[in-house]
Coordinates of N, CA and C in Angstrom, one line a residue:
Chain A
N1 N 57.3 -29.7 -30.9 CA 57.4 -30.0 -30.3 C 55.7 -29.4 -29.2
A2 N 54.9 -28.7 -30.0 CA 54.1 -28.2 -28.8 C 53.0 -28.8 -28.3
G3 N 53.1 -29.7 -28.0 CA 51.9 -30.3 -27.2 C 50.2 -30.2 -27.8
V4 N 49.9 -29.3 -26.3 CA 48.2 -28.9 -26.1 C 49.2 -27.1 -26.7
T5 N 47.7 -26.6 -27.3 CA 48.4 -24.6 -27.7 C 47.3 -24.4 -27.1
Q6 N 46.8 -23.9 -26.3 CA 45.5 -23.0 -25.8 C 45.8 -21.4 -26.3
T7 N 44.8 -20.6 -26.8 CA 44.9 -18.7 -27.3 C 43.6 -19.0 -27.3
P8 N 43.2 -17.6 -27.2 CA 44.5 -16.6 -26.6 C 44.9 -17.0 -24.8
K9 N 46.3 -16.5 -24.3 CA 46.5 -16.2 -22.8 C 45.4 -15.6 -22.0
F10 N 44.9 -15.0 -22.2 CA 44.3 -13.7 -21.5 C 43.5 -12.9 -22.5
R11 N 42.2 -13.0 -21.7 CA 41.7 -11.7 -22.4 C 40.4 -11.7 -21.2
I12 N 39.2 -10.5 -21.2 CA 38.4 -9.6 -20.6 C 37.1 -9.6 -21.5
L13 N 36.2 -9.6 -20.9 CA 35.1 -9.6 -21.8 C 34.0 -9.1 -21.1
K14 N 33.0 -8.7 -21.8 CA 32.2 -7.6 -21.1 C 30.9 -9.0 -20.1
I15 N 30.3 -7.8 -19.7 CA 28.6 -9.1 -19.5 C 28.1 -9.1 -20.6
G16 N 27.8 -10.8 -21.6 CA 27.0 -10.4 -22.2 C 27.8 -10.9 -23.8
Q17 N 29.1 -10.9 -23.2 CA 29.1 -10.9 -24.6 C 29.9 -12.7 -24.7
S18 N 30.1 -12.5 -26.4 CA 30.6 -14.1 -26.9 C 31.8 -14.4 -27.4
M19 N 33.1 -15.6 -26.4 CA 34.3 -16.3 -27.7 C 34.4 -17.7 -27.1
T20 N 35.3 -17.4 -27.9 CA 35.6 -19.1 -27.8 C 37.2 -19.2 -28.0
L21 N 37.0 -19.8 -26.7 CA 38.7 -20.5 -26.4 C 39.1 -21.6 -27.1
Q22 N 40.6 -21.1 -27.8 CA 40.9 -22.1 -28.8 C 42.1 -23.3 -28.8
C23 N 41.4 -24.6 -28.6 CA 42.8 -25.6 -28.3 C 42.8 -26.3 -29.5
T24 N 44.3 -26.5 -29.2 CA 44.7 -27.6 -30.2 C 45.7 -28.6 -29.5
Q25 N 45.9 -29.3 -29.9 CA 47.1 -31.0 -29.9 C 48.0 -31.4 -31.2
D26 N 48.7 -32.1 -31.2 CA 49.8 -32.3 -32.0 C 50.0 -34.0 -31.8
M27 N 49.4 -34.5 -30.7 CA 50.0 -35.2 -30.5 C 48.5 -37.4 -30.4
N28 N 47.9 -36.4 -31.8 CA 47.2 -37.6 -32.1 C 46.4 -38.0 -31.4
H29 N 46.1 -37.5 -30.3 CA 45.4 -37.6 -28.6 C 44.0 -38.5 -29.5
N30 N 43.1 -38.9 -28.7 CA 42.0 -39.7 -29.1 C 41.2 -38.2 -27.9
Y31 N 41.7 -38.6 -27.0 CA 40.3 -37.6 -25.3 C 41.2 -36.5 -25.2
M32 N 40.4 -35.6 -25.1 CA 40.5 -33.8 -25.1 C 39.2 -33.3 -24.1
Y33 N 40.3 -32.5 -23.1 CA 39.1 -32.3 -22.1 C 39.4 -30.7 -22.3
W34 N 37.7 -30.0 -21.6 CA 37.9 -28.6 -20.2 C 38.0 -28.7 -18.8
Y35 N 39.2 -27.5 -18.9 CA 38.6 -27.2 -17.2 C 39.0 -26.5 -16.6
R36 N 38.1 -25.9 -15.3 CA 38.6 -24.6 -15.3 C 38.7 -24.8 -14.0
Q37 N 39.8 -23.9 -13.5 CA 40.2 -23.7 -11.8 C 39.8 -22.2 -11.2
D38 N 39.0 -22.5 -10.6 CA 38.4 -21.2 -9.8 C 39.2 -20.6 -8.7
P39 N 40.3 -19.8 -8.7 CA 41.2 -19.5 -6.6 C 40.6 -20.3 -6.0
G40 N 42.1 -20.6 -5.9 CA 41.7 -21.3 -4.4 C 40.7 -22.8 -4.6
M41 N 40.5 -23.6 -6.3 CA 39.4 -24.4 -5.9 C 40.5 -25.0 -6.7
G42 N 40.2 -26.5 -7.4 CA 40.7 -27.0 -7.7 C 40.0 -27.3 -9.3
L43 N 40.6 -27.9 -10.0 CA 40.1 -28.0 -11.9 C 38.6 -29.2 -11.6
K44 N 38.0 -28.3 -12.3 CA 36.6 -28.5 -12.5 C 36.6 -29.6 -14.8
L45 N 35.5 -30.3 -14.6 CA 35.9 -30.4 -16.1 C 34.3 -30.0 -16.1
I46 N 34.6 -29.3 -17.4 CA 33.5 -28.6 -18.9 C 32.7 -29.5 -18.9
Y47 N 33.6 -29.7 -19.9 CA 33.1 -31.0 -21.5 C 34.8 -32.1 -21.6
Y48 N 34.0 -33.0 -22.4 CA 34.8 -33.3 -22.6 C 35.5 -34.5 -24.4
S49 N 35.9 -34.6 -24.8 CA 35.5 -35.4 -26.3 C 36.3 -36.9 -26.6
V50 N 35.5 -38.3 -26.6 CA 36.9 -39.0 -26.5 C 37.1 -39.1 -28.0
G51 N 36.8 -38.5 -29.0 CA 37.3 -38.5 -30.3 C 36.4 -37.2 -31.4
A52 N 36.5 -37.2 -32.7 CA 36.3 -36.5 -33.5 C 34.4 -36.7 -33.6
G53 N 33.1 -35.8 -33.5 CA 32.6 -36.2 -33.5 C 31.4 -35.9 -32.2
I54 N 32.0 -36.1 -30.8 CA 32.0 -37.7 -30.0 C 32.1 -36.2 -29.3
T55 N 31.0 -35.6 -28.2 CA 31.3 -34.9 -26.9 C 30.1 -34.5 -25.8
D56 N 30.7 -34.6 -24.5 CA 29.8 -35.1 -23.3 C 30.3 -34.1 -22.8
K57 N 28.9 -33.9 -21.7 CA 29.0 -33.0 -20.4 C 30.4 -33.7 -19.4
G58 N 30.3 -32.5 -18.4 CA 31.5 -32.9 -17.9 C 30.5 -32.5 -15.9
E59 N 31.4 -32.0 -15.2 CA 30.2 -31.4 -13.7 C 30.1 -29.8 -14.2
V60 N 30.2 -28.7 -15.0 CA 30.2 -27.8 -14.9 C 30.2 -27.3 -16.0
P61 N 28.5 -27.9 -17.4 CA 29.1 -27.9 -18.3 C 27.9 -26.4 -18.6
N62 N 27.1 -25.8 -17.5 CA 26.4 -24.7 -18.0 C 26.8 -23.8 -18.6
G63 N 26.8 -22.9 -19.3 CA 26.9 -21.7 -19.7 C 28.2 -21.7 -21.2
Y64 N 28.5 -23.0 -21.1 CA 29.2 -23.4 -22.4 C 28.5 -24.3 -23.8
N65 N 29.8 -24.4 -24.9 CA 29.8 -25.7 -25.1 C 30.8 -25.9 -26.4
V66 N 31.3 -27.2 -26.8 CA 32.2 -27.1 -27.8 C 31.6 -28.3 -28.7
S67 N 32.9 -28.2 -29.5 CA 32.6 -28.8 -31.1 C 33.8 -29.5 -31.6
R68 N 33.8 -30.9 -31.7 CA 35.5 -32.0 -32.3 C 35.3 -32.5 -33.1
S69 N 35.1 -31.7 -34.4 CA 35.5 -31.6 -36.2 C 36.5 -32.0 -36.3
T70 N 37.4 -32.5 -35.5 CA 39.0 -32.5 -36.1 C 39.6 -33.9 -34.9
T71 N 40.7 -34.3 -34.6 CA 40.8 -34.7 -33.6 C 42.1 -34.1 -33.1
E72 N 42.4 -32.9 -33.6 CA 43.6 -32.0 -33.0 C 43.0 -30.7 -32.2
D73 N 41.8 -30.4 -33.3 CA 41.1 -28.9 -32.1 C 39.7 -29.6 -31.6
F74 N 40.1 -29.2 -30.1 CA 38.7 -28.9 -29.3 C 37.9 -27.1 -28.8
P75 N 37.8 -26.7 -29.6 CA 37.1 -25.5 -29.3 C 35.5 -25.2 -28.1
L76 N 35.5 -24.2 -27.1 CA 34.9 -24.2 -26.2 C 34.6 -22.7 -26.1
R77 N 32.7 -22.2 -26.6 CA 32.0 -21.6 -27.3 C 31.6 -21.1 -25.2
L78 N 31.9 -19.9 -25.5 CA 31.0 -19.6 -23.8 C 29.6 -18.5 -24.6
E79 N 28.6 -18.4 -24.1 CA 27.7 -17.3 -24.6 C 27.6 -16.2 -23.5
L80 N 27.3 -15.4 -24.1 CA 26.2 -15.4 -22.8 C 27.7 -14.4 -21.9
A81 N 28.8 -14.3 -21.9 CA 29.2 -14.0 -20.8 C 29.1 -13.6 -19.3
A82 N 29.1 -14.5 -18.5 CA 28.6 -14.0 -16.8 C 30.3 -13.5 -15.9
P83 N 29.8 -12.9 -14.9 CA 30.7 -12.7 -14.0 C 31.3 -14.7 -13.2
S84 N 30.4 -15.0 -13.1 CA 30.7 -16.8 -12.3 C 31.5 -17.3 -13.3
Q85 N 31.9 -16.4 -14.7 CA 32.0 -17.6 -15.4 C 34.4 -16.7 -15.2
T86 N 34.6 -15.4 -15.0 CA 35.6 -15.5 -14.7 C 36.5 -16.4 -13.8
S87 N 37.7 -17.1 -14.6 CA 38.2 -18.4 -13.8 C 39.7 -18.4 -15.5
V88 N 40.5 -20.0 -14.9 CA 41.6 -20.2 -15.8 C 41.0 -20.9 -16.3
Y89 N 41.4 -21.3 -17.6 CA 40.9 -22.6 -18.8 C 42.0 -23.3 -19.3
F90 N 41.5 -24.8 -18.8 CA 42.7 -25.3 -19.5 C 42.1 -26.7 -20.5
C91 N 43.2 -27.1 -21.1 CA 42.8 -27.7 -22.4 C 43.7 -28.8 -21.8
A92 N 43.2 -30.4 -22.2 CA 44.4 -31.0 -22.1 C 44.0 -32.3 -22.9
S93 N 44.3 -33.2 -22.8 CA 44.2 -34.1 -23.8 C 44.8 -35.8 -23.0
S94 N 44.5 -37.2 -23.8 CA 45.4 -37.9 -23.1 C 44.6 -39.0 -24.6
Y95 N 45.8 -40.7 -24.2 CA 45.3 -41.3 -25.6 C 44.5 -41.7 -25.1
A96 N 43.4 -42.9 -25.4 CA 42.4 -43.6 -25.3 C 43.0 -44.9 -23.8
G97 N 42.4 -43.9 -22.3 CA 42.9 -45.5 -21.4 C 43.6 -45.3 -21.1
A98 N 44.6 -44.3 -21.6 CA 46.0 -43.7 -20.9 C 46.3 -42.4 -20.0
G99 N 45.1 -41.6 -19.9 CA 44.8 -40.3 -18.9 C 45.1 -40.7 -17.8
R100 N 44.0 -41.9 -17.0 CA 44.4 -42.0 -15.1 C 45.4 -42.8 -15.2
R101 N 46.2 -44.0 -16.1 CA 47.5 -43.8 -15.4 C 48.6 -43.0 -16.0
Y102 N 49.1 -42.4 -17.0 CA 50.2 -41.6 -17.1 C 49.8 -40.0 -17.5
G103 N 48.2 -39.8 -17.0 CA 48.0 -38.3 -16.4 C 47.4 -37.9 -17.9
Y104 N 47.5 -36.9 -17.9 CA 47.1 -35.9 -19.6 C 47.8 -34.9 -19.4
T105 N 48.0 -34.6 -20.8 CA 48.6 -33.5 -20.9 C 47.5 -32.3 -20.7
F106 N 48.5 -31.5 -20.5 CA 48.1 -29.5 -20.2 C 48.2 -29.1 -20.5
G107 N 47.2 -28.4 -21.2 CA 47.5 -26.6 -21.9 C 48.4 -25.7 -20.5
S108 N 48.8 -24.6 -21.8 CA 49.2 -23.8 -20.2 C 48.5 -22.9 -19.8
G109 N 46.7 -22.5 -20.0 CA 45.8 -22.2 -19.8 C 45.8 -20.9 -20.7
T110 N 43.7 -20.6 -20.5 CA 43.8 -19.5 -20.6 C 43.2 -18.5 -19.1
R111 N 43.6 -17.5 -18.5 CA 43.1 -16.2 -18.2 C 42.2 -15.1 -18.9
L112 N 40.3 -16.1 -18.2 CA 39.2 -15.2 -18.4 C 38.7 -13.9 -17.9
T113 N 38.7 -13.0 -17.8 CA 37.6 -12.3 -16.7 C 36.1 -12.1 -17.1
V114 N 35.0 -11.4 -16.5 CA 34.3 -11.2 -17.7 C 34.1 -9.8 -16.2
V115 N 33.2 -8.4 -17.2 CA 33.2 -7.5 -16.3 C 32.0 -6.9 -16.6
Chain B
D1 N 29.5 -31.7 -3.1 CA 30.2 -32.3 -1.9 C 31.4 -33.5 -2.9
Q2 N 33.1 -32.4 -2.4 CA 33.9 -33.0 -2.6 C 34.4 -35.1 -2.5
Q3 N 34.6 -35.0 -3.4 CA 35.2 -36.7 -3.8 C 36.9 -36.6 -3.6
V4 N 37.5 -35.7 -3.5 CA 38.6 -36.3 -3.6 C 39.1 -34.7 -2.5
K5 N 39.7 -34.4 -1.1 CA 40.4 -33.8 -0.9 C 41.5 -33.1 -0.4
Q6 N 41.8 -32.7 -0.2 CA 43.0 -31.7 0.1 C 42.7 -30.8 1.3
N7 N 43.4 -31.3 2.3 CA 43.4 -30.5 3.6 C 43.5 -28.8 3.9
S8 N 45.3 -29.8 3.4 CA 45.8 -29.1 4.4 C 46.6 -27.5 2.9
P9 N 45.4 -25.9 2.8 CA 45.4 -25.6 1.7 C 47.4 -24.9 1.4
S10 N 47.8 -25.1 2.4 CA 50.2 -24.8 2.4 C 50.6 -25.6 3.6
L11 N 51.6 -26.1 2.6 CA 53.2 -27.0 3.6 C 53.9 -26.2 3.4
S12 N 55.2 -25.6 4.4 CA 56.5 -25.3 4.5 C 56.9 -26.4 5.0
V13 N 58.2 -26.5 4.1 CA 59.3 -28.0 4.3 C 60.6 -26.8 4.4
Q14 N 61.7 -27.7 5.4 CA 62.7 -27.0 4.8 C 63.8 -27.9 4.0
E15 N 64.1 -27.0 2.8 CA 65.5 -27.7 1.8 C 65.9 -29.2 2.3
G16 N 65.8 -30.1 1.9 CA 66.2 -31.4 1.7 C 66.2 -32.3 3.4
R17 N 65.3 -31.9 3.4 CA 63.8 -32.4 4.5 C 62.7 -33.1 3.4
I18 N 61.4 -34.2 4.3 CA 60.6 -35.1 3.2 C 59.6 -34.0 3.5
S19 N 58.4 -33.6 2.6 CA 57.5 -33.1 1.7 C 56.7 -33.7 2.4
I20 N 55.4 -34.5 2.9 CA 54.3 -35.2 2.8 C 53.4 -34.3 2.1
L21 N 52.2 -34.3 1.5 CA 51.4 -33.7 0.7 C 49.9 -35.0 0.8
N22 N 48.9 -34.6 2.3 CA 48.7 -35.5 1.7 C 46.7 -35.4 1.6
C23 N 46.3 -36.6 1.0 CA 45.3 -36.0 0.6 C 44.1 -37.4 0.7
D24 N 42.5 -37.1 0.9 CA 41.6 -37.8 1.0 C 40.6 -38.2 -0.3
Y25 N 39.9 -39.5 -0.1 CA 38.5 -40.0 -1.0 C 37.8 -40.4 -0.5
T26 N 36.8 -40.2 -0.8 CA 35.2 -40.9 -0.2 C 35.0 -41.9 -1.9
N27 N 35.2 -41.8 -2.6 CA 34.1 -42.7 -3.7 C 35.1 -44.1 -4.1
S28 N 34.8 -45.0 -3.6 CA 35.2 -45.9 -3.7 C 36.1 -46.5 -5.2
M29 N 35.4 -46.2 -6.0 CA 34.9 -47.2 -6.9 C 36.6 -46.3 -8.3
F30 N 36.8 -45.2 -7.2 CA 38.2 -44.7 -8.1 C 39.4 -46.0 -7.3
D31 N 39.9 -46.2 -9.6 CA 40.9 -47.2 -8.8 C 42.1 -46.6 -9.2
Y32 N 42.4 -45.2 -10.0 CA 43.7 -45.5 -10.7 C 43.8 -43.9 -9.2
F33 N 44.7 -43.0 -8.8 CA 45.1 -41.5 -8.3 C 46.2 -41.7 -9.2
L34 N 46.6 -39.9 -9.2 CA 47.7 -39.3 -9.5 C 47.4 -37.7 -8.5
W35 N 49.0 -37.5 -8.6 CA 49.3 -36.1 -8.2 C 49.8 -35.4 -9.3
Y36 N 49.3 -34.0 -9.6 CA 50.0 -33.0 -10.4 C 50.8 -32.5 -10.0
K37 N 52.0 -31.4 -10.9 CA 52.2 -30.9 -10.0 C 52.0 -29.1 -10.5
K38 N 52.1 -28.0 -10.7 CA 51.8 -27.1 -10.9 C 52.7 -25.4 -10.9
Y39 N 53.0 -25.0 -11.5 CA 53.6 -23.6 -11.7 C 53.0 -22.7 -11.9
P40 N 52.9 -21.5 -11.0 CA 52.1 -20.3 -11.9 C 52.0 -20.5 -13.3
A41 N 50.8 -19.2 -13.7 CA 50.2 -19.4 -15.2 C 50.9 -20.7 -16.1
E42 N 51.2 -21.6 -15.5 CA 51.5 -23.0 -16.5 C 50.2 -23.9 -16.1
G43 N 50.3 -25.0 -17.4 CA 48.9 -25.7 -16.9 C 49.5 -27.1 -16.3
P44 N 48.5 -27.7 -15.4 CA 49.4 -28.5 -14.4 C 50.5 -29.8 -15.2
T45 N 51.6 -30.5 -14.5 CA 52.3 -32.0 -15.3 C 52.1 -32.4 -14.4
F46 N 51.6 -34.2 -14.8 CA 52.3 -34.8 -14.3 C 53.5 -35.7 -13.0
L47 N 52.8 -35.8 -12.1 CA 53.9 -36.1 -12.0 C 54.5 -37.7 -11.3
I48 N 52.8 -38.6 -11.4 CA 53.0 -39.3 -10.3 C 51.4 -40.6 -10.3
S49 N 51.1 -41.6 -10.3 CA 49.8 -42.6 -10.3 C 49.5 -42.8 -10.3
I50 N 49.4 -43.7 -9.2 CA 48.8 -45.5 -8.5 C 48.4 -46.0 -8.8
S51 N 48.0 -47.7 -8.9 CA 46.9 -48.2 -9.0 C 46.3 -48.7 -7.8
S52 N 45.2 -49.0 -7.6 CA 43.9 -49.0 -7.4 C 44.8 -50.3 -6.2
I53 N 45.6 -51.4 -6.4 CA 45.6 -52.2 -6.1 C 47.2 -52.7 -5.7
K54 N 48.1 -51.8 -5.9 CA 48.7 -51.6 -5.3 C 48.7 -50.1 -4.4
D55 N 49.9 -50.4 -3.7 CA 49.7 -49.5 -2.0 C 51.1 -48.8 -1.7
K56 N 52.0 -48.6 -2.9 CA 53.6 -47.7 -3.1 C 53.6 -47.4 -4.2
N57 N 54.2 -46.6 -4.8 CA 54.7 -46.3 -6.5 C 56.2 -45.7 -6.5
E58 N 56.9 -45.8 -6.7 CA 58.0 -44.7 -6.3 C 58.4 -44.5 -7.8
D59 N 58.8 -43.2 -7.7 CA 59.4 -42.5 -9.0 C 60.7 -41.7 -8.5
G60 N 61.9 -41.7 -8.3 CA 63.0 -40.7 -8.0 C 62.0 -40.6 -7.1
R61 N 62.7 -39.4 -6.8 CA 61.8 -38.3 -5.3 C 60.6 -38.6 -4.8
F62 N 60.0 -38.7 -6.1 CA 58.7 -39.3 -5.4 C 58.1 -40.4 -5.2
T63 N 57.3 -40.9 -3.6 CA 56.6 -41.6 -3.8 C 55.0 -41.7 -3.9
V64 N 54.0 -42.3 -3.8 CA 52.6 -42.0 -3.8 C 52.1 -42.9 -2.4
F65 N 51.6 -42.8 -1.2 CA 51.0 -44.5 -0.6 C 49.7 -44.3 -0.5
L66 N 49.3 -46.1 -0.9 CA 47.6 -45.5 -0.4 C 47.3 -46.1 0.5
N67 N 46.4 -46.3 1.0 CA 45.8 -46.2 2.3 C 44.3 -46.7 1.1
K68 N 44.1 -48.1 0.8 CA 42.6 -48.3 1.2 C 41.6 -48.2 1.6
S69 N 42.0 -48.9 2.6 CA 40.6 -48.9 3.7 C 40.6 -47.5 4.5
A70 N 41.6 -46.4 4.5 CA 41.1 -45.1 5.2 C 41.4 -44.2 3.7
K71 N 40.7 -45.0 2.8 CA 40.4 -43.8 2.2 C 41.4 -42.7 1.4
H72 N 42.8 -42.9 1.6 CA 44.2 -42.5 1.8 C 45.1 -42.4 1.3
L73 N 45.7 -41.5 0.6 CA 46.7 -40.6 -0.1 C 47.8 -40.4 0.0
S74 N 49.6 -40.2 0.0 CA 49.9 -38.8 0.3 C 51.5 -39.0 -1.0
L75 N 51.7 -38.2 -0.5 CA 53.0 -37.7 -1.8 C 54.3 -37.4 -0.8
H76 N 54.8 -38.7 -0.7 CA 56.4 -38.2 0.2 C 57.4 -37.3 -1.0
I77 N 58.1 -36.4 -0.8 CA 59.6 -35.9 -1.9 C 60.3 -35.4 -0.6
V78 N 61.4 -36.6 -1.5 CA 62.5 -36.6 -0.2 C 64.3 -36.8 -1.4
P79 N 64.8 -35.5 -0.9 CA 64.7 -34.5 -0.4 C 64.3 -33.8 -1.1
S80 N 63.1 -32.4 -0.9 CA 63.2 -31.6 -1.0 C 63.5 -30.4 -1.8
Q81 N 63.5 -30.1 -3.1 CA 64.9 -29.3 -4.0 C 63.4 -28.1 -3.7
P82 N 64.6 -26.5 -3.7 CA 63.9 -25.0 -4.0 C 62.6 -25.1 -5.1
G83 N 62.7 -25.9 -6.2 CA 62.4 -26.3 -7.5 C 60.9 -27.2 -7.6
D84 N 60.3 -27.4 -6.1 CA 59.4 -28.4 -5.3 C 58.5 -27.3 -5.1
S85 N 58.4 -26.6 -5.0 CA 57.5 -25.3 -4.5 C 56.7 -24.9 -5.7
A86 N 55.6 -25.8 -5.8 CA 54.6 -25.2 -6.4 C 52.9 -26.0 -5.8
V87 N 52.0 -26.2 -6.6 CA 50.7 -26.4 -6.2 C 51.1 -27.7 -6.4
Y88 N 50.4 -28.6 -5.9 CA 50.5 -30.7 -5.9 C 48.4 -30.4 -6.1
F89 N 48.1 -31.4 -7.0 CA 47.1 -31.7 -6.8 C 46.6 -33.0 -6.7
C90 N 45.8 -33.9 -5.5 CA 45.5 -34.4 -6.3 C 44.2 -35.4 -7.0
A91 N 44.7 -36.5 -7.6 CA 43.8 -36.9 -8.8 C 43.5 -38.1 -8.5
A92 N 42.0 -38.4 -9.3 CA 41.9 -39.8 -9.1 C 40.7 -40.2 -10.1
S93 N 40.9 -41.2 -10.8 CA 40.4 -42.0 -11.8 C 39.3 -43.3 -10.9
E94 N 38.3 -43.2 -12.0 CA 37.0 -44.4 -11.7 C 37.3 -45.1 -12.7
N95 N 37.1 -46.4 -12.7 CA 37.5 -47.6 -14.0 C 37.0 -47.8 -14.6
R96 N 35.4 -47.1 -15.1 CA 34.7 -46.4 -15.8 C 34.9 -46.4 -17.3
D97 N 35.0 -45.0 -17.0 CA 36.1 -44.2 -17.6 C 37.2 -42.9 -17.4
D98 N 38.1 -42.0 -18.3 CA 39.2 -42.1 -18.3 C 38.8 -40.2 -17.6
K99 N 38.0 -40.3 -17.5 CA 38.0 -38.5 -17.0 C 38.8 -38.9 -15.5
I100 N 39.0 -37.9 -14.9 CA 40.1 -37.6 -13.8 C 39.1 -35.8 -12.9
I101 N 39.2 -36.9 -11.3 CA 38.3 -35.4 -10.4 C 39.4 -35.2 -10.1
F102 N 39.9 -33.5 -9.1 CA 41.0 -33.2 -8.7 C 40.5 -32.7 -7.7
G103 N 41.4 -33.0 -6.3 CA 41.5 -31.8 -5.2 C 42.1 -30.3 -5.3
K104 N 41.4 -29.8 -4.6 CA 42.3 -28.2 -4.6 C 43.3 -27.5 -4.4
G105 N 43.7 -28.8 -4.0 CA 45.6 -28.6 -4.3 C 46.3 -28.0 -2.8
T106 N 47.7 -29.0 -2.8 CA 48.0 -27.7 -2.0 C 49.2 -27.5 -2.2
R107 N 49.7 -25.8 -1.8 CA 50.4 -25.3 -2.6 C 52.0 -25.3 -0.7
L108 N 52.9 -25.5 -1.7 CA 54.6 -26.4 -1.1 C 55.7 -25.1 -1.4
H109 N 55.5 -25.0 -0.2 CA 56.9 -23.5 -0.3 C 58.0 -24.5 0.7
I110 N 59.4 -24.1 0.0 CA 60.2 -24.6 0.3 C 61.4 -23.9 1.0
L111 N 61.6 -23.9 1.8 CA 62.4 -23.2 2.7 C 63.9 -23.4 2.2
P112 N 64.4 -22.5 2.5 CA 66.4 -22.6 2.0 C 66.8 -23.0 2.9

């Protein structure tokens, strides 16, 4: 009964490095999302996907890329990391049309620091 | 331009009393509103939602009230328990998609 699994839990990157944040869900949810949470702020949507092969930008997509080759996986790629990308990243999933009624299922987050 | 606003960064309530968390929104196209609870080092967990066609929804100790004319909603927790100490996020969604927009959160402290 894993739900949404994010790896790694913590990571320190140097400016200019790249990395991929992994997210996988085992609930057969169609929709998946990536949010970031900065200190004292709410969650802001980076990218989302309504199914395998379909992705779209959210509110703050700059500096990130995503792919959705399977229903289960939705990795988030950071290219050329910048200090402004220091944040906690949350992946979430839901059935189509159900997220806004019954909420998303969130992972436990990845805390990323760029130095 | 914040569409979902939680103007109180923190709130302290005595154990056993009522906790009231408030939220305002600006987008009249929102048709679902949600509350999430978040503990440190964990992801947010869904608490309760309300459709814009209702003005109240209850689930155990949690009740959400919606005042559409004032573009205001509130979450009532009665009675408050120590495990309720957490950050609470108000969130909303438009009827055209499943994307959820979050407020900044209110940290609730339940005092013994």
